[in-house]
PDB file of C-alpha atoms in Angstrom:
ATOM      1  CA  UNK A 626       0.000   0.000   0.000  1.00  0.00           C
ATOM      2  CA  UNK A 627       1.314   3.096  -0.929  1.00  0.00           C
ATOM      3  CA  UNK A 628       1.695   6.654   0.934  1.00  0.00           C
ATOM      4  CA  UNK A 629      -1.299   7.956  -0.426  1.00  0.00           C
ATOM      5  CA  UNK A 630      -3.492   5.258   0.240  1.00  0.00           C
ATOM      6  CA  UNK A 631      -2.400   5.089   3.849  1.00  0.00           C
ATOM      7  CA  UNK A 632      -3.352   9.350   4.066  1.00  0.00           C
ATOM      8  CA  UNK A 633      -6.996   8.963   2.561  1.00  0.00           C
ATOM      9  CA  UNK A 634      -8.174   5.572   4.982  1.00  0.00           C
ATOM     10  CA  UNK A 635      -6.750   8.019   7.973  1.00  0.00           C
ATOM     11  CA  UNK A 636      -8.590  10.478   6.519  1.00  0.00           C
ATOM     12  CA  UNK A 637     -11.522   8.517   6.229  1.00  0.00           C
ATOM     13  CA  UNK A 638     -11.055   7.116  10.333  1.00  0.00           C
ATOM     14  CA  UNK A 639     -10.931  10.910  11.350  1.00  0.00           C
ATOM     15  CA  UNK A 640     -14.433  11.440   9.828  1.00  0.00           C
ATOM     16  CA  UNK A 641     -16.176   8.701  10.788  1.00  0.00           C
ATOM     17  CA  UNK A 642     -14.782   9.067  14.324  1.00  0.00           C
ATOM     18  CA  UNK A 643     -15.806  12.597  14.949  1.00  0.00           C
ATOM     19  CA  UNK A 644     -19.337  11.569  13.332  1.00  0.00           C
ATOM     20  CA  UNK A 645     -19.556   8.846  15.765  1.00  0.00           C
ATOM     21  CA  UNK A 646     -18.692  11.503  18.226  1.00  0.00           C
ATOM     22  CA  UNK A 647     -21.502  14.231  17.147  1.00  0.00           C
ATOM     23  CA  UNK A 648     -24.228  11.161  17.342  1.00  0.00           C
ATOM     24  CA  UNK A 649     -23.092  10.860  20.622  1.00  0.00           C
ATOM     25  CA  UNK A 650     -23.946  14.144  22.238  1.00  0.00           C
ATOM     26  CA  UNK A 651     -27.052  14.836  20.092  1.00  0.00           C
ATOM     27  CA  UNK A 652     -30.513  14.850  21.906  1.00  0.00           C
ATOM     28  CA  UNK A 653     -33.351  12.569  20.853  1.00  0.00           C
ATOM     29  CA  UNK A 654     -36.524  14.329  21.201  1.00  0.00           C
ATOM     30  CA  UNK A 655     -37.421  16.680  24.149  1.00  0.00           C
ATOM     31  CA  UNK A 656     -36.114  17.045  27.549  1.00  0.00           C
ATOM     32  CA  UNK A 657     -38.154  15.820  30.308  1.00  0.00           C
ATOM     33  CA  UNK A 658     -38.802  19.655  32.239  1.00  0.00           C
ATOM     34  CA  UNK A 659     -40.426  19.414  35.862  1.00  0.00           C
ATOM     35  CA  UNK A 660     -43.596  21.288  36.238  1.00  0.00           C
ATOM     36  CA  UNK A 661     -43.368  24.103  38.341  1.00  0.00           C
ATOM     37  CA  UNK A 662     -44.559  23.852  41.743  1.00  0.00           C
ATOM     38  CA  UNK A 663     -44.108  20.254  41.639  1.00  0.00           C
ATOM     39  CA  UNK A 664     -41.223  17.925  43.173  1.00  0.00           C
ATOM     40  CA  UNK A 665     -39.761  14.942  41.552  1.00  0.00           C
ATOM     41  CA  UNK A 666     -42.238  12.152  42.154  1.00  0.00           C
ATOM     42  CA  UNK A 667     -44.980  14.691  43.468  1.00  0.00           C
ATOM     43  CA  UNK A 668     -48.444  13.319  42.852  1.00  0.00           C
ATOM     44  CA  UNK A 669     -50.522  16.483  43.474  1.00  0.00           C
ATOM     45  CA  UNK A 670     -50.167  20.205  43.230  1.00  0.00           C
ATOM     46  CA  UNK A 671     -50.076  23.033  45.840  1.00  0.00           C
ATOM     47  CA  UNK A 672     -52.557  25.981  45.161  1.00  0.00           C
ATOM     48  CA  UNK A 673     -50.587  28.970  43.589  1.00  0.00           C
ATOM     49  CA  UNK A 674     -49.722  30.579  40.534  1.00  0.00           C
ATOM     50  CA  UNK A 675     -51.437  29.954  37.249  1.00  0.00           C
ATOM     51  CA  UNK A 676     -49.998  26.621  35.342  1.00  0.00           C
ATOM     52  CA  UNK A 677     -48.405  26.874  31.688  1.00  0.00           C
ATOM     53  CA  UNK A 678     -50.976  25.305  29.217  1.00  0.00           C
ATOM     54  CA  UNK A 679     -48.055  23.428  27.563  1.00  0.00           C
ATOM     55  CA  UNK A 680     -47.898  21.448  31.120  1.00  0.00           C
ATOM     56  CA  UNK A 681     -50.407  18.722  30.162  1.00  0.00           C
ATOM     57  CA  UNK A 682     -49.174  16.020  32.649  1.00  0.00           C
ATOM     58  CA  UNK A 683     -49.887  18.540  35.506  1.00  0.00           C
ATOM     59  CA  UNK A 684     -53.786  19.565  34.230  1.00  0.00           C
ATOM     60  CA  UNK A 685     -54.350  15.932  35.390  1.00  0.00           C
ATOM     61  CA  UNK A 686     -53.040  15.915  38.654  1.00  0.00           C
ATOM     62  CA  UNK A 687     -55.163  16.351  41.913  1.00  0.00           C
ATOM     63  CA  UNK A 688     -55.556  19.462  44.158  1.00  0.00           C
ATOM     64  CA  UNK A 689     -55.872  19.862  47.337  1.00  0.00           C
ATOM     65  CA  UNK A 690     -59.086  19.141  49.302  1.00  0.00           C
ATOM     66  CA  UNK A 691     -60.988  22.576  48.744  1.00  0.00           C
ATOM     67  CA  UNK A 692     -59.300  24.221  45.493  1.00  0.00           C
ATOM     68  CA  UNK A 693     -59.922  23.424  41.942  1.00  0.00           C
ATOM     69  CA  UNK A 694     -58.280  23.622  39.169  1.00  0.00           C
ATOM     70  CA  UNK A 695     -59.302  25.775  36.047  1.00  0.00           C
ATOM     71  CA  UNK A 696     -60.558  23.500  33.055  1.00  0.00           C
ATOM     72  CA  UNK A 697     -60.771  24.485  29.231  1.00  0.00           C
ATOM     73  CA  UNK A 698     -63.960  27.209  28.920  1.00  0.00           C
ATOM     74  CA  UNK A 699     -64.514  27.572  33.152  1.00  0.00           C
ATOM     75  CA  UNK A 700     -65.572  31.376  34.039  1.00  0.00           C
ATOM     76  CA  UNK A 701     -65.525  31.894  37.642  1.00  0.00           C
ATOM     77  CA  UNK A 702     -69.297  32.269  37.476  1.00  0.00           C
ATOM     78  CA  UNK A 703     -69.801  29.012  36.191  1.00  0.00           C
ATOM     79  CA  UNK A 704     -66.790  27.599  39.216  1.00  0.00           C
ATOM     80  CA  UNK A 705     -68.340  29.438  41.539  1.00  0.00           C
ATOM     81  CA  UNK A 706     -72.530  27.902  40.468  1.00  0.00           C
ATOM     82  CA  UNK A 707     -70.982  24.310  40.672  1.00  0.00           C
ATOM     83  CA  UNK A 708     -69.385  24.976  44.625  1.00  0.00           C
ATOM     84  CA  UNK A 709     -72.266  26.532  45.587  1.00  0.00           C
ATOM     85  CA  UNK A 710     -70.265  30.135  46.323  1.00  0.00           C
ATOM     86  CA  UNK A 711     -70.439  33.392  45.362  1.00  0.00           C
ATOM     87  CA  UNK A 712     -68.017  34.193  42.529  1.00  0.00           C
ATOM     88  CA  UNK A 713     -66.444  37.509  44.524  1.00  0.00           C
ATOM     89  CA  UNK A 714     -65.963  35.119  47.476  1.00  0.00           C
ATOM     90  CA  UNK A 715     -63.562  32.950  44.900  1.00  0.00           C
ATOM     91  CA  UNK A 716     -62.022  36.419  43.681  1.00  0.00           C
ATOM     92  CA  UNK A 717     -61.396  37.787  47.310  1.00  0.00           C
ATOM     93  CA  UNK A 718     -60.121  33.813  48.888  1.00  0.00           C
ATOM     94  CA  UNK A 719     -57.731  33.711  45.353  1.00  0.00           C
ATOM     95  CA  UNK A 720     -56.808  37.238  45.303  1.00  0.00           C
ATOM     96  CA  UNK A 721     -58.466  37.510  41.856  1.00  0.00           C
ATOM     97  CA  UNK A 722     -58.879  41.549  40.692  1.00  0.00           C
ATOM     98  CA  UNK A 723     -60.517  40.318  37.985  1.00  0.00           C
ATOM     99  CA  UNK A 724     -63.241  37.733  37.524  1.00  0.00           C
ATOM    100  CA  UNK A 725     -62.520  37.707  33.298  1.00  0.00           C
ATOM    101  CA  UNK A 726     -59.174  36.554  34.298  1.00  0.00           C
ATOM    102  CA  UNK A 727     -58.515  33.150  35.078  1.00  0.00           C
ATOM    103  CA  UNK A 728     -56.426  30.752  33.757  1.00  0.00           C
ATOM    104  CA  UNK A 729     -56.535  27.231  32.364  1.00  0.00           C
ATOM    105  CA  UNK A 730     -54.628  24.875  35.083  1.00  0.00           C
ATOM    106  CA  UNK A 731     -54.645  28.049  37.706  1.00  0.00           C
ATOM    107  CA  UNK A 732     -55.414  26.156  40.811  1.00  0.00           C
ATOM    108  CA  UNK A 733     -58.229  28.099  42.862  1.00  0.00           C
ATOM    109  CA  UNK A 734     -59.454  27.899  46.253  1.00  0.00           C
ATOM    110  CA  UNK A 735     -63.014  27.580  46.634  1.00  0.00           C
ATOM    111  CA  UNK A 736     -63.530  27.008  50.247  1.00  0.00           C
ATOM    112  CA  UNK A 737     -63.643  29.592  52.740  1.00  0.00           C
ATOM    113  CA  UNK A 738     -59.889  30.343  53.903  1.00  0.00           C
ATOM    114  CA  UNK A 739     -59.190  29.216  57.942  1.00  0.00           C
ATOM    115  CA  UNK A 740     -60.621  32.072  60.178  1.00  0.00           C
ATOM    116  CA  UNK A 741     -63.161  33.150  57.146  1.00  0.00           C
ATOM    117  CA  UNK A 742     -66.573  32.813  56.049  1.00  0.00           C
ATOM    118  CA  UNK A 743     -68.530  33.212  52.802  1.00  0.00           C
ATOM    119  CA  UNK A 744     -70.897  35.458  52.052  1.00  0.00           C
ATOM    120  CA  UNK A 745     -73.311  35.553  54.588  1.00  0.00           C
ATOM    121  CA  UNK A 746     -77.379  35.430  54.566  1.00  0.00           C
ATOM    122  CA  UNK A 747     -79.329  38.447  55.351  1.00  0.00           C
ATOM    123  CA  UNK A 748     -82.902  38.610  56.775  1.00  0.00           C
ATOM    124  CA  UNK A 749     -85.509  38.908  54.167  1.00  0.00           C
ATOM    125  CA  UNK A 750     -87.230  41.856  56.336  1.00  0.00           C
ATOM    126  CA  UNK A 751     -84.375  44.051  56.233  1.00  0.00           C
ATOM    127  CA  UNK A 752     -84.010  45.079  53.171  1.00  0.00           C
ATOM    128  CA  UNK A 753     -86.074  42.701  50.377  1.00  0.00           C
ATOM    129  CA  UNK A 754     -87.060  45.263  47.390  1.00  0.00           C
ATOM    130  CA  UNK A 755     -90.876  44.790  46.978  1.00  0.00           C
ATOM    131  CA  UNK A 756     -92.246  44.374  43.377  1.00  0.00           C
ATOM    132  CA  UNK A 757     -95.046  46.778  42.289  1.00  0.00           C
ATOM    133  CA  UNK A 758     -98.097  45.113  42.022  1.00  0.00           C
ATOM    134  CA  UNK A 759     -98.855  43.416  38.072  1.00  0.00           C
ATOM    135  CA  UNK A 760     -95.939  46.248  36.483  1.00  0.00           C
ATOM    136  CA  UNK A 761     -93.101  44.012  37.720  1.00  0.00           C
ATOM    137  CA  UNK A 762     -91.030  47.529  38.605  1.00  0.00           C
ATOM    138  CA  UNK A 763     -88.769  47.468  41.425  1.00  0.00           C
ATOM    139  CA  UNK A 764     -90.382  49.468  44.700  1.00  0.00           C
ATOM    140  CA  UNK A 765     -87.556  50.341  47.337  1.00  0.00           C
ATOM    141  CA  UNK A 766     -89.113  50.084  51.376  1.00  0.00           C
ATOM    142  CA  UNK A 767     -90.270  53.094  52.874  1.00  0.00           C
ATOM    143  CA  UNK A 768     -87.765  55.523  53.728  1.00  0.00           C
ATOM    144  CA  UNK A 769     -86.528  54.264  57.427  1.00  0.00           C
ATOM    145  CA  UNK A 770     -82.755  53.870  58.732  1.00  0.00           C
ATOM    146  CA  UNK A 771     -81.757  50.555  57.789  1.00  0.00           C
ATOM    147  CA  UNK A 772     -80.842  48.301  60.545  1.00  0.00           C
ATOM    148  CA  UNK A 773     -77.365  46.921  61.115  1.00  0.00           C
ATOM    149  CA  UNK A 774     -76.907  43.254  59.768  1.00  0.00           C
ATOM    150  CA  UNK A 775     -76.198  41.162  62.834  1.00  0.00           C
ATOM    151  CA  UNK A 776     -73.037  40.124  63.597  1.00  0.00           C
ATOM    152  CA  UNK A 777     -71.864  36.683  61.505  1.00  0.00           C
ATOM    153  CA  UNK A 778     -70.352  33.850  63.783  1.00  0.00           C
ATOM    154  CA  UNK A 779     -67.791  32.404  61.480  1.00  0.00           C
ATOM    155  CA  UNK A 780     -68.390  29.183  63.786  1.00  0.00           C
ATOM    156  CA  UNK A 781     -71.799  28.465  63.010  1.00  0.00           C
ATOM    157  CA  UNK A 782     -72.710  29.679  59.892  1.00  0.00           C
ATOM    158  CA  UNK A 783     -76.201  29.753  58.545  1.00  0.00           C
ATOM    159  CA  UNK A 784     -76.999  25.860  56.780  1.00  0.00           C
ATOM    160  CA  UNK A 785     -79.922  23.867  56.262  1.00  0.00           C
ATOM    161  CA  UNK A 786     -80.498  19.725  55.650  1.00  0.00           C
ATOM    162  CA  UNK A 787     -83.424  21.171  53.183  1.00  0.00           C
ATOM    163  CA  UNK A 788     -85.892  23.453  52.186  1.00  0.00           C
ATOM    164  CA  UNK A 789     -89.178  24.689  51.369  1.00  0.00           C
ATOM    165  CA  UNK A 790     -89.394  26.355  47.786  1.00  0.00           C
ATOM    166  CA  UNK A 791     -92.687  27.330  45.619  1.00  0.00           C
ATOM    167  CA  UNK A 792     -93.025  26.979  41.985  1.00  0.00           C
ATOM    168  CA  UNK A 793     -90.306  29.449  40.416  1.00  0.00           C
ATOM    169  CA  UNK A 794     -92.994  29.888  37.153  1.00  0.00           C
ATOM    170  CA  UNK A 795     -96.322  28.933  36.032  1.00  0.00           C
ATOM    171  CA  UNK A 796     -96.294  26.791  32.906  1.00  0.00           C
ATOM    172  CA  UNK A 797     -95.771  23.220  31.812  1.00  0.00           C
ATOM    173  CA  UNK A 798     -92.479  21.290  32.724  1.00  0.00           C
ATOM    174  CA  UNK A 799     -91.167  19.907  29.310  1.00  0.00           C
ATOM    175  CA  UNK A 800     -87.653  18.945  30.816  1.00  0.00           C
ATOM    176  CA  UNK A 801     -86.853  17.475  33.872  1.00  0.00           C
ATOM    177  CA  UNK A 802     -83.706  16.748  35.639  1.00  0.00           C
ATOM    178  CA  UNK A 803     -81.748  13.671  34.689  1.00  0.00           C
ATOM    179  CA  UNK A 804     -77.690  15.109  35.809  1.00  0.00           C
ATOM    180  CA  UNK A 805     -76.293  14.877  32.846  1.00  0.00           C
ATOM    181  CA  UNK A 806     -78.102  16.978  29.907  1.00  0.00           C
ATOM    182  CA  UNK A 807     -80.531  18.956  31.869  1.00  0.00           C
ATOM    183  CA  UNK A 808     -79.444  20.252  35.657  1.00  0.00           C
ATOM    184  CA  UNK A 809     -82.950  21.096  36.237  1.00  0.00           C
ATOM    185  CA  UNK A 810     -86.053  21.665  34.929  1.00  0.00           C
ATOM    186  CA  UNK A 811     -87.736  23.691  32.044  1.00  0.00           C
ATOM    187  CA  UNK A 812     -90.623  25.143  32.495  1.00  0.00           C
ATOM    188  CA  UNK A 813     -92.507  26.645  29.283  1.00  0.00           C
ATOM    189  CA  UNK A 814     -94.914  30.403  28.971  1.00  0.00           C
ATOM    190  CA  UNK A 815     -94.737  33.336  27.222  1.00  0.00           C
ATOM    191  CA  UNK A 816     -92.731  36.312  27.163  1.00  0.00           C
ATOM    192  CA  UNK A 817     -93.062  38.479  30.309  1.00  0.00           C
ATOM    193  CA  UNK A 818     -94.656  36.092  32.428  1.00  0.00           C
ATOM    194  CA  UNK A 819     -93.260  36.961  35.984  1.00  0.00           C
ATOM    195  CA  UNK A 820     -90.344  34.491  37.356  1.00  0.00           C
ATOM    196  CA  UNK A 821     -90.813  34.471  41.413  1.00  0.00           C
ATOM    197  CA  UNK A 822     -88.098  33.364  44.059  1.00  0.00           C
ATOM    198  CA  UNK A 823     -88.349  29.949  44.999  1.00  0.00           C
ATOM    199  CA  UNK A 824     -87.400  31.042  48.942  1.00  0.00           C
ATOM    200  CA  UNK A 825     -86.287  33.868  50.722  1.00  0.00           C
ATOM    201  CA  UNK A 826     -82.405  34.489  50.209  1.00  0.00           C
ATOM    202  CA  UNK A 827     -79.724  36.904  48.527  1.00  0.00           C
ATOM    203  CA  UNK A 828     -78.903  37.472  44.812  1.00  0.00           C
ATOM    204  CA  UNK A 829     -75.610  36.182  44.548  1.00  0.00           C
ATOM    205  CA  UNK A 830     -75.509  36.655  40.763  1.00  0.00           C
ATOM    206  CA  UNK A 831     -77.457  38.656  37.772  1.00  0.00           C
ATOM    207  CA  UNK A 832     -76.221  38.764  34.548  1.00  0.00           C
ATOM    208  CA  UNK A 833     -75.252  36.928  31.758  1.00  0.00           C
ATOM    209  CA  UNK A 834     -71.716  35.723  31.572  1.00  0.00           C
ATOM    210  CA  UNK A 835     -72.262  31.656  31.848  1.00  0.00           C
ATOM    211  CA  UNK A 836     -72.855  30.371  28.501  1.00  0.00           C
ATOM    212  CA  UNK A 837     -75.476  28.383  27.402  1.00  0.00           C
ATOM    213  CA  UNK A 838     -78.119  30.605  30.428  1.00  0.00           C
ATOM    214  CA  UNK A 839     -78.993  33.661  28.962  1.00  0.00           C
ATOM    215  CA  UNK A 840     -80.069  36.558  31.206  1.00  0.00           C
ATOM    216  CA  UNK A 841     -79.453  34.206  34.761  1.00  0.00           C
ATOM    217  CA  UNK A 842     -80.198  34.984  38.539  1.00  0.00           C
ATOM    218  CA  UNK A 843     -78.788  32.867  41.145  1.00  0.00           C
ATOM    219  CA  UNK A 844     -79.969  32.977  44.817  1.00  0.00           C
ATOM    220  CA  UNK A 845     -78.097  31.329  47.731  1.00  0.00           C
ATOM    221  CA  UNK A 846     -80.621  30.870  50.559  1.00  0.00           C
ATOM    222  CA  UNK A 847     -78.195  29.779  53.168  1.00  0.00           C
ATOM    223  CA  UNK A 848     -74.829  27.773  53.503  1.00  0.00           C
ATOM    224  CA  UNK A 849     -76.179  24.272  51.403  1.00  0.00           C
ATOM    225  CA  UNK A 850     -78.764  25.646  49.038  1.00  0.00           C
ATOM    226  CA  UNK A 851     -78.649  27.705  45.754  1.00  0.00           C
ATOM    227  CA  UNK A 852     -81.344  28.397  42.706  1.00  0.00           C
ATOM    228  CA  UNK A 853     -80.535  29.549  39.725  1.00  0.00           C
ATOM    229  CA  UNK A 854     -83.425  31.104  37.081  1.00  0.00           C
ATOM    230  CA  UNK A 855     -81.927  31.172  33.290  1.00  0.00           C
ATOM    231  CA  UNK A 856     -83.255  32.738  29.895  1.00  0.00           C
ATOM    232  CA  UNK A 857     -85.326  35.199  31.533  1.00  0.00           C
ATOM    233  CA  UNK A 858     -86.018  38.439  29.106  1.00  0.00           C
ATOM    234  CA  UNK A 859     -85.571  40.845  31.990  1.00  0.00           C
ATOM    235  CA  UNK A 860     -83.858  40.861  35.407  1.00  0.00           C
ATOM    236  CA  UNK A 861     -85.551  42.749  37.956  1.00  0.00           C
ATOM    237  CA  UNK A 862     -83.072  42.629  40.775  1.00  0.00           C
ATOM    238  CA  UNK A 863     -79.227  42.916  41.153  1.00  0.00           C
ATOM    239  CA  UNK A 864     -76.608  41.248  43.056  1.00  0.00           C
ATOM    240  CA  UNK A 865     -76.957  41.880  46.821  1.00  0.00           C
ATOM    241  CA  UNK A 866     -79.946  42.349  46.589  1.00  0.00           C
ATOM    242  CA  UNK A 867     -82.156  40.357  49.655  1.00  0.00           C
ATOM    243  CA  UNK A 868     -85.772  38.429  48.012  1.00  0.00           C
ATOM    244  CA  UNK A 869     -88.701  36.869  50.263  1.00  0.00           C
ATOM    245  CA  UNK A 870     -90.244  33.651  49.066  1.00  0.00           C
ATOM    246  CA  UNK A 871     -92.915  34.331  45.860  1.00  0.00           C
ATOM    247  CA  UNK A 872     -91.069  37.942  44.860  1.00  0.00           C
ATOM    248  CA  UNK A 873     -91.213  38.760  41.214  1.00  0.00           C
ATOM    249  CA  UNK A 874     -87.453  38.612  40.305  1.00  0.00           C
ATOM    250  CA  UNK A 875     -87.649  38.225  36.745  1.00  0.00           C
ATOM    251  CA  UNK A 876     -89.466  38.083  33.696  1.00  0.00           C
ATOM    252  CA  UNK A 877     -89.594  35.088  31.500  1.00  0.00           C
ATOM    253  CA  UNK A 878     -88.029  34.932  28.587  1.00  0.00           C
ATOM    254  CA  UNK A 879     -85.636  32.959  25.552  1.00  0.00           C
ATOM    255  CA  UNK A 880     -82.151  34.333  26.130  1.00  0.00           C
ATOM    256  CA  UNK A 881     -79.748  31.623  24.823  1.00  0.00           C
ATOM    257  CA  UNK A 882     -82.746  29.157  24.414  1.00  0.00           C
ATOM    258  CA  UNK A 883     -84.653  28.415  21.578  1.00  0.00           C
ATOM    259  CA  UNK A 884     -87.969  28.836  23.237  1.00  0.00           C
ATOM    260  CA  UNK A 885     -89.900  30.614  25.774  1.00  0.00           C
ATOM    261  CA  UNK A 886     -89.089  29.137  29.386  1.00  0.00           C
ATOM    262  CA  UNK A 887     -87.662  29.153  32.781  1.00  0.00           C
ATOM    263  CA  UNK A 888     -84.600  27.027  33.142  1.00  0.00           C
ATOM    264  CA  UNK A 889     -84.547  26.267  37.237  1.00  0.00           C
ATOM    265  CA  UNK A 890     -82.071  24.620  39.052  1.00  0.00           C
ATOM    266  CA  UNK A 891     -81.591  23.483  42.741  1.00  0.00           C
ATOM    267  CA  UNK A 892     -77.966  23.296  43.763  1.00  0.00           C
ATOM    268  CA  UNK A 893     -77.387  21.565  46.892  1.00  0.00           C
ATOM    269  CA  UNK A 894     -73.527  22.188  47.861  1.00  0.00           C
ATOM    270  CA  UNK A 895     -73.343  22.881  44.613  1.00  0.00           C
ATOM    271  CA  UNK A 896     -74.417  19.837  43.264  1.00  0.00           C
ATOM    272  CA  UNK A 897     -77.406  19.834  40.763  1.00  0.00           C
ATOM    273  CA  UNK A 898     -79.951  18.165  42.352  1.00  0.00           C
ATOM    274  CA  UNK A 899     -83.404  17.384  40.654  1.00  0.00           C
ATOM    275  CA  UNK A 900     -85.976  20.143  42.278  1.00  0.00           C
ATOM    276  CA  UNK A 901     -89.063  18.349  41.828  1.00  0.00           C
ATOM    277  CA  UNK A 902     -88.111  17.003  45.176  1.00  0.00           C
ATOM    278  CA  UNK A 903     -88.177  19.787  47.074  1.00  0.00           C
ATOM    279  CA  UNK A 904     -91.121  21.336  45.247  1.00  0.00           C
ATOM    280  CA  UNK A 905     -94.608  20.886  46.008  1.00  0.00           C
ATOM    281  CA  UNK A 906     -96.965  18.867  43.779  1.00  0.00           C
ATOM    282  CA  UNK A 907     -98.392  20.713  41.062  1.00  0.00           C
TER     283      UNK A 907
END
């Protein structure tokens, strides 16, 4: 073998050795990167900052007892219906100064903090706004100095095992509860026809930010139950605002709905649960 054979096979060594080389330190597909706020071999994650959308394998992770975390197309409203809260408790508990601006994976608490309460219930008689009689227009009280609420006892707040409601609506029920395509039940009318609360309570909600319920008032009564009243064509009371049992809150309507009707729900810790059993026979 001559001289210039022996230069071009060590030639030919050199660049198959530093291509061995190069193959060596190259990276095969992406680097395993720990979610943030998680340890190595962590199985849950604490309550904190918003998580990255691009962090899949976290999204399906548990929380804590007491938080949840955001889901594709959650509003706070909607968070707050389903655990039976009002959505500025969540904001105030989660330091929120905006309910529009939540985050998918953000991890929420919606429990009352240690040493807190939520909202709490008001007596009807203090301050319930009294509809004028047949025009549906809001009346205030007459003109007195309105009482102090009474103190709230964190320790015992104010919960029931059940309760009393009367027929939200007049009309024919065309859809009843069955917990997974209808939370409640539909009752059908006409335009205008008055929408009445179920039982004495506070508005909690009025407006029209969950999808899919139109023009909706929610009413917590005390600490287990909720109603909620969707697709009405007018709202006649705002949040805060205190109702008695049979007040004209509403007037029916077909926001978001393809028909004329009341959509009513019973929430029971924020669970939908069917409210022909805790309405009276019609």
């Amino acid at each position: 073998m001559n001289s210039r054979s022996r230069l071009y096979q060590r030639l030919a060594g050199a660049v198959l050795i530093s291509t061995l080389a190069a193959c060596a330190t190259r990276q095969v597909g992406a680097p395993v990167v720990q979610a943030p706020g998680t340890a190595t071999g962590s199985t849950s994650v604490a309550p904190g900052t918003p998580i990255p959308n691009n962090a899949p394998v976290v999204e399906s992770l548990p929380v804590a007892p007491g938080y949840y975390r955001v889901k594709p197309g959650d509003t706070l409203y909607r968070i707050a219906l389903d655990h039976g809260q009002n959505y500025r408790d969540i904001a105030s508990w989660n330091n929120l100064s905006n309910a529009d601006q939540i985050e998918v994976g953000q991890v929420l608490r919606v429990v009352p903090p240690p040493g807190q309460s939520a909202t709490p219930m008001l007596p009807p008689s203090a301050s319930a706004p009294v509809a004028a009689s047949g025009s549906g227009a809001m009346t205030p009280p007459a003109a007195a100095p309105t009482p102090a609420p009474a103190p709230l006892n964190p320790s015992a707040p104010a919960a029931g095992t059940t309760i009393s409601l009367v027929w939200p609506a007049q009309g024919k029920v065309v859809g009843t509860f069955n917990d997974s395509t209808n939370k409640g039940v539909n009752i059908v009318g006409t335009a205008g026809e008055p929408v009445v609360a179920a039982a004495a309570g506070k508005v909690v909600y009025a407006g029209n930010g969950l999808r899919g319920y139109g023009n909706l008032i929610i009413i917590k009564h005390n600490g287990t139950f909720l109603t909620a009243y969707a697709h009405n064509r007018t709202l006649l009371v705002k949040e805060g605002d205190v109702v008695s049992q049979g007040q004209k809150i509403a007037e029916m309507g077909n926001t978001d709905s393809s028909q004329v009707m009341l959509h009513f729900e019973v929430r029971r810790m924020g669970k939908p649960v069917d409210p022909m059993s805790y309405l009276p026979p019609k």
